[in-house]
Short mmCIF file of N, CA, C and O in Angstrom, two decimals:
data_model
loop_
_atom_site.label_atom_id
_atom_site.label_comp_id
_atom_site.label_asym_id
_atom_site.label_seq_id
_atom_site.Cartn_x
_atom_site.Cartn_y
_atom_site.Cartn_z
N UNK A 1 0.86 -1.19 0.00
CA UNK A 1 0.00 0.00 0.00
C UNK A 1 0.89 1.24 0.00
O UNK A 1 2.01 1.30 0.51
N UNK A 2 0.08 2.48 -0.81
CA UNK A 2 1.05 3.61 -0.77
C UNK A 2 0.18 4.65 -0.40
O UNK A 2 -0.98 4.74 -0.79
N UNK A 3 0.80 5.50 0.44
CA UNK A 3 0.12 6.51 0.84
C UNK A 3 0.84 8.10 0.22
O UNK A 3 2.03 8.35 0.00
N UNK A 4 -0.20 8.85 0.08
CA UNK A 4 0.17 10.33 -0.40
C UNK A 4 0.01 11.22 0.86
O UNK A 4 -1.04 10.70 1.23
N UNK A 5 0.23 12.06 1.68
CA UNK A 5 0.20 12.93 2.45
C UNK A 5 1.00 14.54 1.87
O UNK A 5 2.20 14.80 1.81
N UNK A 6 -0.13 15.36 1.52
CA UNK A 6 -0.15 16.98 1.18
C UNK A 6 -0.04 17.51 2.21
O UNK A 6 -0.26 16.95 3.28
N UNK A 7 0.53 19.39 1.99
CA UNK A 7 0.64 19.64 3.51
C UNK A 7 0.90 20.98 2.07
O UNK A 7 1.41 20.89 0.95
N UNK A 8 0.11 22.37 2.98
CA UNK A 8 1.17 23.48 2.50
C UNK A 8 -0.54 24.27 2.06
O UNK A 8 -0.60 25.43 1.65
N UNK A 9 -1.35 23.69 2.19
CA UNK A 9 -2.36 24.60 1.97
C UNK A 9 -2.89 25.85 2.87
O UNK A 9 -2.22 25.90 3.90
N UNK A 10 -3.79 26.78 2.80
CA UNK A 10 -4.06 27.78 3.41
C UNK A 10 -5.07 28.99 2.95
O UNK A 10 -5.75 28.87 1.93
N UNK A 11 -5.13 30.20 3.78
CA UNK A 11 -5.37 31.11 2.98
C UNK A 11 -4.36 31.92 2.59
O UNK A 11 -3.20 31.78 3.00
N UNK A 12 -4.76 32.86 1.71
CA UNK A 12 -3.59 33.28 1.35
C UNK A 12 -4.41 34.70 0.61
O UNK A 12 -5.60 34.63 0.27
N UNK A 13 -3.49 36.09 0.40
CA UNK A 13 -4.31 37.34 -0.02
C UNK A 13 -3.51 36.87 -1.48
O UNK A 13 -2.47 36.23 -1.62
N UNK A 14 -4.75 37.65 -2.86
CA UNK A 14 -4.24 37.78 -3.72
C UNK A 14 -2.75 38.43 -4.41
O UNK A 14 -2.29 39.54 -4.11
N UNK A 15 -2.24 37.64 -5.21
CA UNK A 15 -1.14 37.91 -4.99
C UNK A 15 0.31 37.53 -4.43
O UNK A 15 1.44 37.79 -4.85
N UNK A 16 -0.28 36.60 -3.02
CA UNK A 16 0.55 35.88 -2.50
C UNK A 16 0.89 34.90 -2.96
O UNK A 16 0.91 34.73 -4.18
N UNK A 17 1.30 33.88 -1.98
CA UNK A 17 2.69 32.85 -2.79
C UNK A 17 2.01 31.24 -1.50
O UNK A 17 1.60 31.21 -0.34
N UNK A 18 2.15 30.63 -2.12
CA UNK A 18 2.18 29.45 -1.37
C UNK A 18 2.67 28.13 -1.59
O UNK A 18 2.25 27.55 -2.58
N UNK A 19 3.63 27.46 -0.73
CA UNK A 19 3.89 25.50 -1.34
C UNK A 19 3.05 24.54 -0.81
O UNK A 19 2.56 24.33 0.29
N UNK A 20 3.04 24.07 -1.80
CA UNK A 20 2.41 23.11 -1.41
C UNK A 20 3.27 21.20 -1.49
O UNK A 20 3.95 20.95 -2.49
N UNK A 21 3.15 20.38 -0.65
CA UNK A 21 4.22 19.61 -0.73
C UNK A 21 3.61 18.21 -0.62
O UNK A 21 2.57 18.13 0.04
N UNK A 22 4.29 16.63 -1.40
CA UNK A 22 3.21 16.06 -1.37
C UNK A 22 4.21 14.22 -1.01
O UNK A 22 4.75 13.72 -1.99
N UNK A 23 4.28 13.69 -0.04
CA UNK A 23 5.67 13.01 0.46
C UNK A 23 4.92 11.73 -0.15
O UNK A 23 3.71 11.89 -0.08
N UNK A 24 5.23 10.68 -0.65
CA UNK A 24 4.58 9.43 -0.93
C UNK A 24 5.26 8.41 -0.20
O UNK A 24 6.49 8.52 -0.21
N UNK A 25 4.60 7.04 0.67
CA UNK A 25 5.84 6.14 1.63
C UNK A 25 4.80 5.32 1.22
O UNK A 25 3.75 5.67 0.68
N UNK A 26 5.22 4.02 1.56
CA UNK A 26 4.79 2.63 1.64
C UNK A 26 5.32 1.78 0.82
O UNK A 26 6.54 1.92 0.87
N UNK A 27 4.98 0.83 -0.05
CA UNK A 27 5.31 -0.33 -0.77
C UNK A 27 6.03 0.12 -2.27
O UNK A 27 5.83 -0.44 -3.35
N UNK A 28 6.92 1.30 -2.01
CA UNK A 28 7.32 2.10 -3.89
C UNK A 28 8.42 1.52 -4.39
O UNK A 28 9.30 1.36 -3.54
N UNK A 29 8.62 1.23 -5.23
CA UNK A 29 9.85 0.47 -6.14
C UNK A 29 10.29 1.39 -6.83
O UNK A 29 11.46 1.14 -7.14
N UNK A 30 9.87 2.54 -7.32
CA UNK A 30 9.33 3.08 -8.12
C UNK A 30 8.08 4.49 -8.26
O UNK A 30 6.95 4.37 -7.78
N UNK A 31 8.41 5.41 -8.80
CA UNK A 31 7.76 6.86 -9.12
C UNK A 31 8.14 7.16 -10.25
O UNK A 31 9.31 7.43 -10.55
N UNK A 32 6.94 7.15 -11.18
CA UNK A 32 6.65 7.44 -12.12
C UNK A 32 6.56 9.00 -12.26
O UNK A 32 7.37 9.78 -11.75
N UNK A 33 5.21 9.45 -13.20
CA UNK A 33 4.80 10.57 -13.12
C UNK A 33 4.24 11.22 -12.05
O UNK A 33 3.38 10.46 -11.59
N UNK A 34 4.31 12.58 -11.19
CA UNK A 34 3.35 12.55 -10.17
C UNK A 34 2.96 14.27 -10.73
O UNK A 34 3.62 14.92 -11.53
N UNK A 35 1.86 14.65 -10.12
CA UNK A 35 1.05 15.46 -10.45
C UNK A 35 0.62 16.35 -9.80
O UNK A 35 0.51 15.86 -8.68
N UNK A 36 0.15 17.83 -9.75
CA UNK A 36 -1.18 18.75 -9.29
C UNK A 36 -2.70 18.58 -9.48
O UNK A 36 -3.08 19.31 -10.39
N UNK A 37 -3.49 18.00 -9.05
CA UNK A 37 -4.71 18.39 -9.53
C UNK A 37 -5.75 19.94 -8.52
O UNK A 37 -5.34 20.73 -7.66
N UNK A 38 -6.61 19.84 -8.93
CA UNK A 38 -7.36 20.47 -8.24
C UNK A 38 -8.73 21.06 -8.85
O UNK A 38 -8.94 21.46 -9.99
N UNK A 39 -9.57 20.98 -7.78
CA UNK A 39 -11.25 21.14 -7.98
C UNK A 39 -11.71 21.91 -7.41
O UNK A 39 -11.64 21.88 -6.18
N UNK A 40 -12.32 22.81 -8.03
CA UNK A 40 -13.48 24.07 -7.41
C UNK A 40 -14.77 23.70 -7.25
O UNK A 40 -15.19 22.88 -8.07
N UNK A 41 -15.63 24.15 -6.25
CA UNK A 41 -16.67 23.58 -6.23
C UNK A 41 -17.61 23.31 -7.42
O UNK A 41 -17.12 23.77 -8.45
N UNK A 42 -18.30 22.95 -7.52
CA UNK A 42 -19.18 22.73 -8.80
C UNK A 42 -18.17 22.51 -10.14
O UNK A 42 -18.59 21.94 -11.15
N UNK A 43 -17.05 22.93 -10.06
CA UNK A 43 -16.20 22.58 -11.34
C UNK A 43 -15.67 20.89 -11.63
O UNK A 43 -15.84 20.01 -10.78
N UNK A 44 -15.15 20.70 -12.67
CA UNK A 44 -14.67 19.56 -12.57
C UNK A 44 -13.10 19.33 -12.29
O UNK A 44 -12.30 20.07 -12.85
N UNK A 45 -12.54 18.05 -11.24
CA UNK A 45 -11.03 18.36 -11.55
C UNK A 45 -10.31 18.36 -12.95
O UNK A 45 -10.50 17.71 -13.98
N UNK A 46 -9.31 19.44 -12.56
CA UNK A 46 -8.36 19.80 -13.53
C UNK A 46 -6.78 19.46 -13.19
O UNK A 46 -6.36 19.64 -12.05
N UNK A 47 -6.02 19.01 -14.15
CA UNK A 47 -4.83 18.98 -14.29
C UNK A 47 -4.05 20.17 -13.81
O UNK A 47 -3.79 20.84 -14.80
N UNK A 48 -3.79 20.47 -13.22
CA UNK A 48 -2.44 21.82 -12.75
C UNK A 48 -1.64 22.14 -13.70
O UNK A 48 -1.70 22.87 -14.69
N UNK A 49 -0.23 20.86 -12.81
CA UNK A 49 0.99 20.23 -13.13
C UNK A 49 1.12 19.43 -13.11
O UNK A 49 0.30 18.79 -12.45
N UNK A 50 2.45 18.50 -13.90
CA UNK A 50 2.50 17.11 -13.67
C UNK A 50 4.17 17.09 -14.12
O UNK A 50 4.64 17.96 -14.85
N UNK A 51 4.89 16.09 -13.62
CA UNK A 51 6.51 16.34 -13.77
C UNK A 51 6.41 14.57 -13.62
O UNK A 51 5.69 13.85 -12.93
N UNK A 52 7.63 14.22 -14.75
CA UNK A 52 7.77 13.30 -15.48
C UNK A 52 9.29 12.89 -14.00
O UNK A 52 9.80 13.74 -13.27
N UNK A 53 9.67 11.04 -14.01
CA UNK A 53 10.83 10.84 -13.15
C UNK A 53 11.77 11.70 -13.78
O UNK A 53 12.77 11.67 -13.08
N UNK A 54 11.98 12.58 -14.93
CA UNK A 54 12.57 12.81 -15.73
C UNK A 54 12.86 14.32 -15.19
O UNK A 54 13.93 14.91 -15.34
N UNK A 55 11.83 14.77 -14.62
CA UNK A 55 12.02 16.36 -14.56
C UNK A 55 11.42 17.29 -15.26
O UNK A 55 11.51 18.52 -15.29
N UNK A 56 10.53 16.19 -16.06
CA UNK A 56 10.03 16.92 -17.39
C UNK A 56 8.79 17.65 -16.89
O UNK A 56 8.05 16.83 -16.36
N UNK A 57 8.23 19.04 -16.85
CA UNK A 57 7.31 19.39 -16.03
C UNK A 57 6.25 20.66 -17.71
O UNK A 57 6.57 21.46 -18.59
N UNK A 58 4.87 19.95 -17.10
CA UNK A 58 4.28 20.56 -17.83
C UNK A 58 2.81 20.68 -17.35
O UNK A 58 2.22 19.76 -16.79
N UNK A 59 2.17 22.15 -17.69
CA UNK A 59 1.12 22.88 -16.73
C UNK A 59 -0.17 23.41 -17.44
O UNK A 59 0.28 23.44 -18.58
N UNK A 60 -1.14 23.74 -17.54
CA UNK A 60 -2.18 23.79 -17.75
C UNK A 60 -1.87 25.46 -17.67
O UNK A 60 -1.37 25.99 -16.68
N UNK A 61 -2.29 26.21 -18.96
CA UNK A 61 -2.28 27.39 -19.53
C UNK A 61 -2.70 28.64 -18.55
O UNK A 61 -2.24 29.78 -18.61
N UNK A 62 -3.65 28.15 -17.68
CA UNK A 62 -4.07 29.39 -17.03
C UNK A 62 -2.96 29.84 -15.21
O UNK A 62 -3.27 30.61 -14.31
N UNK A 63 -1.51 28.84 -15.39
CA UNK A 63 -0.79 29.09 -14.44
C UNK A 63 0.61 28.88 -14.92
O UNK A 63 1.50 28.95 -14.07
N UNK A 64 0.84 28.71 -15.75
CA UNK A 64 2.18 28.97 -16.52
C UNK A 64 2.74 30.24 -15.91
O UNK A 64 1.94 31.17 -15.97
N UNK A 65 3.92 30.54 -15.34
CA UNK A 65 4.62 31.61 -15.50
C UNK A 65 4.18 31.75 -14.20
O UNK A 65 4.59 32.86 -13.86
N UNK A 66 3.51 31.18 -13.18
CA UNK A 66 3.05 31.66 -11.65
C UNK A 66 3.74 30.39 -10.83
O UNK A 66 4.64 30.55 -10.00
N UNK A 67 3.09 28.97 -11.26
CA UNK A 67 2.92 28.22 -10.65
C UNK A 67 4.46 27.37 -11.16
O UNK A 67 4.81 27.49 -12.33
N UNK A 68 5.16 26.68 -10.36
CA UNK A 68 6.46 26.00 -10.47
C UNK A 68 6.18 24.39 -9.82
O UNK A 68 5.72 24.38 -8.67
N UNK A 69 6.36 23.32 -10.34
CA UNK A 69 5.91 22.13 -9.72
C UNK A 69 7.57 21.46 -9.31
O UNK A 69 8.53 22.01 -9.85
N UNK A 70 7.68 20.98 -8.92
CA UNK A 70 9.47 20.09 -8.53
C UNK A 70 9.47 18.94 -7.71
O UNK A 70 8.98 18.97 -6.58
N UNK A 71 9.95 18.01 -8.16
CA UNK A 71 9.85 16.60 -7.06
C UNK A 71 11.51 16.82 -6.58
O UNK A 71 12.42 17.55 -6.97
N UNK A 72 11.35 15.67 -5.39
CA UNK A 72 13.07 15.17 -4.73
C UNK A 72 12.60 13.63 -4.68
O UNK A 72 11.92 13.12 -3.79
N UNK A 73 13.04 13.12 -5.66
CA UNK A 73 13.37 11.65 -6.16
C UNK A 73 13.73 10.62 -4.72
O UNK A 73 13.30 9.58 -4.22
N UNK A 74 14.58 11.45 -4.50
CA UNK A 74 15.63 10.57 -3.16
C UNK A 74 14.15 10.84 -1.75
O UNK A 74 14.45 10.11 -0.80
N UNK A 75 13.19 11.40 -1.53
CA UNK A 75 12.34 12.18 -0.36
C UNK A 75 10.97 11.40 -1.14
O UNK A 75 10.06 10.88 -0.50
N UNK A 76 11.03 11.42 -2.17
CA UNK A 76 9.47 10.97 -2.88
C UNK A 76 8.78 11.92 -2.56
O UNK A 76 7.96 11.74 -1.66
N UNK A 77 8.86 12.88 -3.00
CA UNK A 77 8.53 13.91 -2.98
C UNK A 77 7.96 15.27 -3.81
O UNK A 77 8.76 16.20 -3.77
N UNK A 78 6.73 15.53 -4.56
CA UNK A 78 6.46 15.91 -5.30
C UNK A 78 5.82 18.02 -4.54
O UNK A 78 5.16 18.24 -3.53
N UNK A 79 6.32 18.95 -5.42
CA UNK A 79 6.11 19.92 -4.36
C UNK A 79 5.23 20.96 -5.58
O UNK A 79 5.18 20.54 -6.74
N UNK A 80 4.74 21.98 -5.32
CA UNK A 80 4.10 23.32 -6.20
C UNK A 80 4.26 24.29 -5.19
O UNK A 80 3.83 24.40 -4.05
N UNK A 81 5.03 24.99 -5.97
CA UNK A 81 5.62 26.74 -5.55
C UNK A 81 3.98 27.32 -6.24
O UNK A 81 3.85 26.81 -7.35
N UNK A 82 3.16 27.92 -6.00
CA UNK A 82 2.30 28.91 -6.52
C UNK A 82 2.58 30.05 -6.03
O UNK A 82 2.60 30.23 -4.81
N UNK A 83 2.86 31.10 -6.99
CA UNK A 83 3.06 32.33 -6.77
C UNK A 83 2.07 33.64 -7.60
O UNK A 83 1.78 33.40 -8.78
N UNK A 84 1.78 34.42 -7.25
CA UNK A 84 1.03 35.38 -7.53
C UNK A 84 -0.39 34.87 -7.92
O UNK A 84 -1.03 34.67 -8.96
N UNK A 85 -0.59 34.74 -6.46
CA UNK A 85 -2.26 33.92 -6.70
C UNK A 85 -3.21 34.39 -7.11
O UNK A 85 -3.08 35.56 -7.48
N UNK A 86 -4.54 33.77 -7.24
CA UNK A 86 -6.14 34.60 -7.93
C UNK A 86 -6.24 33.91 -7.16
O UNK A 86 -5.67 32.87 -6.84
N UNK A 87 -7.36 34.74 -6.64
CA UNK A 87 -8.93 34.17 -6.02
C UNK A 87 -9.38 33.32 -7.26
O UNK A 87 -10.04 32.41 -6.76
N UNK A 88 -9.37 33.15 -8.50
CA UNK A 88 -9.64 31.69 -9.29
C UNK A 88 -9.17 30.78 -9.17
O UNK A 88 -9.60 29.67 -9.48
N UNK A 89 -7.81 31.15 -8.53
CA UNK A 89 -6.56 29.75 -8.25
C UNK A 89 -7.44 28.91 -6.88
O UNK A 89 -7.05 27.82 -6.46
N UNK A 90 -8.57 29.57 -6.34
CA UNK A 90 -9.03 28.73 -4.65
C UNK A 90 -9.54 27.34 -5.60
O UNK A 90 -9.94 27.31 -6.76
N UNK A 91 -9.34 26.26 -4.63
CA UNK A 91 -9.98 25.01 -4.88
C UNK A 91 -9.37 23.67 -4.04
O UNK A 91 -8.43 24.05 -3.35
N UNK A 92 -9.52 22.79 -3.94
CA UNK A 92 -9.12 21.93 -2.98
C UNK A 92 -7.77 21.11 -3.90
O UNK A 92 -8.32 20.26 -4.60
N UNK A 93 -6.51 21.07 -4.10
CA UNK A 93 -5.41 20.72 -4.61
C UNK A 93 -4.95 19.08 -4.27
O UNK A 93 -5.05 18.58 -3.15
N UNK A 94 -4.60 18.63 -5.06
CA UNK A 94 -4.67 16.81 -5.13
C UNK A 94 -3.51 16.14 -5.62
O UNK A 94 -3.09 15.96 -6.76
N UNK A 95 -3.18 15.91 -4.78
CA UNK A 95 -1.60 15.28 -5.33
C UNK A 95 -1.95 13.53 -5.61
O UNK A 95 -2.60 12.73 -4.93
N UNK A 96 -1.30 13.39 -6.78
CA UNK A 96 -1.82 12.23 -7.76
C UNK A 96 0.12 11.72 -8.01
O UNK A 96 1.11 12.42 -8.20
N UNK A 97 -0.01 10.59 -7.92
CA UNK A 97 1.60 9.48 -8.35
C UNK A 97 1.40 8.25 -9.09
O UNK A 97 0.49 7.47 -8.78
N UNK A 98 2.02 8.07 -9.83
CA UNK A 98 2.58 6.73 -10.19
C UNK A 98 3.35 6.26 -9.83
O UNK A 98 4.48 6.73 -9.99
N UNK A 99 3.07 4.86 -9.02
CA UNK A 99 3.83 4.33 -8.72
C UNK A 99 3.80 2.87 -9.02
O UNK A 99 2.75 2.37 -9.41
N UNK A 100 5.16 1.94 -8.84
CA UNK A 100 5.59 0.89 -9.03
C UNK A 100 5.62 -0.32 -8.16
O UNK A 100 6.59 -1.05 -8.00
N UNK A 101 4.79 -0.41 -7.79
CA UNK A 101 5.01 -1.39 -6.48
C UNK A 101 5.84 -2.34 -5.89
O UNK A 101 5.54 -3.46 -6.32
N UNK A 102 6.96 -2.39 -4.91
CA UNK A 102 7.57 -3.30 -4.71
C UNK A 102 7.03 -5.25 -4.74
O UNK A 102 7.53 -6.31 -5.13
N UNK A 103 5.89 -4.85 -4.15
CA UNK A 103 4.91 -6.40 -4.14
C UNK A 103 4.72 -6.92 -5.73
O UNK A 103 5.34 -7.86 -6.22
N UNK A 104 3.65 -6.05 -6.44
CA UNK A 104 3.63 -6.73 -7.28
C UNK A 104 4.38 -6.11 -9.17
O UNK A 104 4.21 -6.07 -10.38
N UNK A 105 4.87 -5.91 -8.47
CA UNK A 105 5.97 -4.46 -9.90
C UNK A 105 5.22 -3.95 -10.65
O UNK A 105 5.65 -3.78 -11.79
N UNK A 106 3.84 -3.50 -10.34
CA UNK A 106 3.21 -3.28 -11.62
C UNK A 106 2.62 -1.74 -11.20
O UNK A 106 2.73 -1.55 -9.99
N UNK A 107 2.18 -0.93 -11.74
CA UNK A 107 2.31 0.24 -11.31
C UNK A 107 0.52 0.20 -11.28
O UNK A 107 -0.30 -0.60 -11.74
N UNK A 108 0.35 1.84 -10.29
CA UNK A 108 -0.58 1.77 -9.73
C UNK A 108 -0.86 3.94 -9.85
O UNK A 108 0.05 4.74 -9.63
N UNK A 109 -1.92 4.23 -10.13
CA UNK A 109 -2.72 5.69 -9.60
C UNK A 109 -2.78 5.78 -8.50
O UNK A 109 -3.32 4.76 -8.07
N UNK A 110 -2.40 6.82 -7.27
CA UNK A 110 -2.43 6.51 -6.30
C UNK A 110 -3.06 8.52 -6.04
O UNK A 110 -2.74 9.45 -6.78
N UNK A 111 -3.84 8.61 -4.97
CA UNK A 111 -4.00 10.09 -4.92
C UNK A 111 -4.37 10.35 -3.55
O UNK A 111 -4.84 9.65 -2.66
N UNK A 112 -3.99 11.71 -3.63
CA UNK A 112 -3.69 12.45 -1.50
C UNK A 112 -5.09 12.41 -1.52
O UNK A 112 -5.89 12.15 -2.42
N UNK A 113 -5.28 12.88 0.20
CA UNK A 113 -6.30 13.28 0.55
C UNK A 113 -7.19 14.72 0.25
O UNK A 113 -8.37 14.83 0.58
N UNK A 114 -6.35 15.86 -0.47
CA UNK A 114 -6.30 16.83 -0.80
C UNK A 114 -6.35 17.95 0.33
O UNK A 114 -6.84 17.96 1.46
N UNK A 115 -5.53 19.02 -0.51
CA UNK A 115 -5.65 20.34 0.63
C UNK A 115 -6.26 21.40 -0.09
O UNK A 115 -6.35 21.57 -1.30
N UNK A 116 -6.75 22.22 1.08
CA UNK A 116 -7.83 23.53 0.73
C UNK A 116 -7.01 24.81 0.39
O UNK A 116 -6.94 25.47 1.42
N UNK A 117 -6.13 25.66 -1.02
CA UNK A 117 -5.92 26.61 -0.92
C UNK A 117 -7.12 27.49 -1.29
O UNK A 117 -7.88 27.23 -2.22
N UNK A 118 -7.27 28.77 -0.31
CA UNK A 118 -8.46 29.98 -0.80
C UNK A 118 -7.61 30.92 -0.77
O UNK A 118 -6.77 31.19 0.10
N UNK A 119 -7.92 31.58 -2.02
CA UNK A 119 -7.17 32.54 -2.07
C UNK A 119 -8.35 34.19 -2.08
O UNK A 119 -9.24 34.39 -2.90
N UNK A 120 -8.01 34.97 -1.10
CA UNK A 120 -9.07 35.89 -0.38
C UNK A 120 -8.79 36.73 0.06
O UNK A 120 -8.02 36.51 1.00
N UNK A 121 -9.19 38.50 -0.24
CA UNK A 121 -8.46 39.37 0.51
C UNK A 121 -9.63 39.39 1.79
O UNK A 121 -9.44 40.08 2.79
#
């Protein structure tokens, strides 16, 4: 079994800056792709970010140039710098992994419990 645990949410005034950080432990052989999601009420989830074992990191148009995603390989560790927030950026944020399982080597979707950023003067 693998667990996701997020941490780094809050409020925050427009404008501001927040991390968000996302540690993965249990049965991993292996980390694949891991990800940002996040959902506004009545909206549907959306893709953020998502960063490849590779480093390869790529973001959904309406946070390009704000939002920075970065894992630590060696920590399992997947993180999002958001900077210069909107009150559109509020929604509950979801950290999503691929992983490889030591048990049965075969990889698996695995996703946090999610955290609440609002962004609010």
């Amino acid at each position: 079994q693998v667990q996701l645990v997020e941490s780094g949410g809050g409020l925050v005034q427009p404008g501001g800056s927040l991390r968000l950080s996302c540690a993965a432990s249990g049965s991993i052989f292996a980390i694949g792709a891991m990800g940002w999601y996040r959902q506004a009420p009545g909206e549907e989830r959306e893709l953020v970010a998502s960063i490849t074992s590779g480093r390869i990191a790529n973001y959904t148009d309406s946070v390009k140039g704000r939002f920075t995603i970065s894992r630590d390989n060696a920590k399992n560790t997947v993180y999002l710098q958001m900077n210069s927030l909107k009150p559109e950026d509020t929604a509950v944020y979801v950290c999503n992994a691929v992983v490889l399982s030591t048990t049965t080597l075969r990889e698996y979707d695995y996703w946090g419990q999610g955290t609440q950023v609002t962004v609010s003067s």
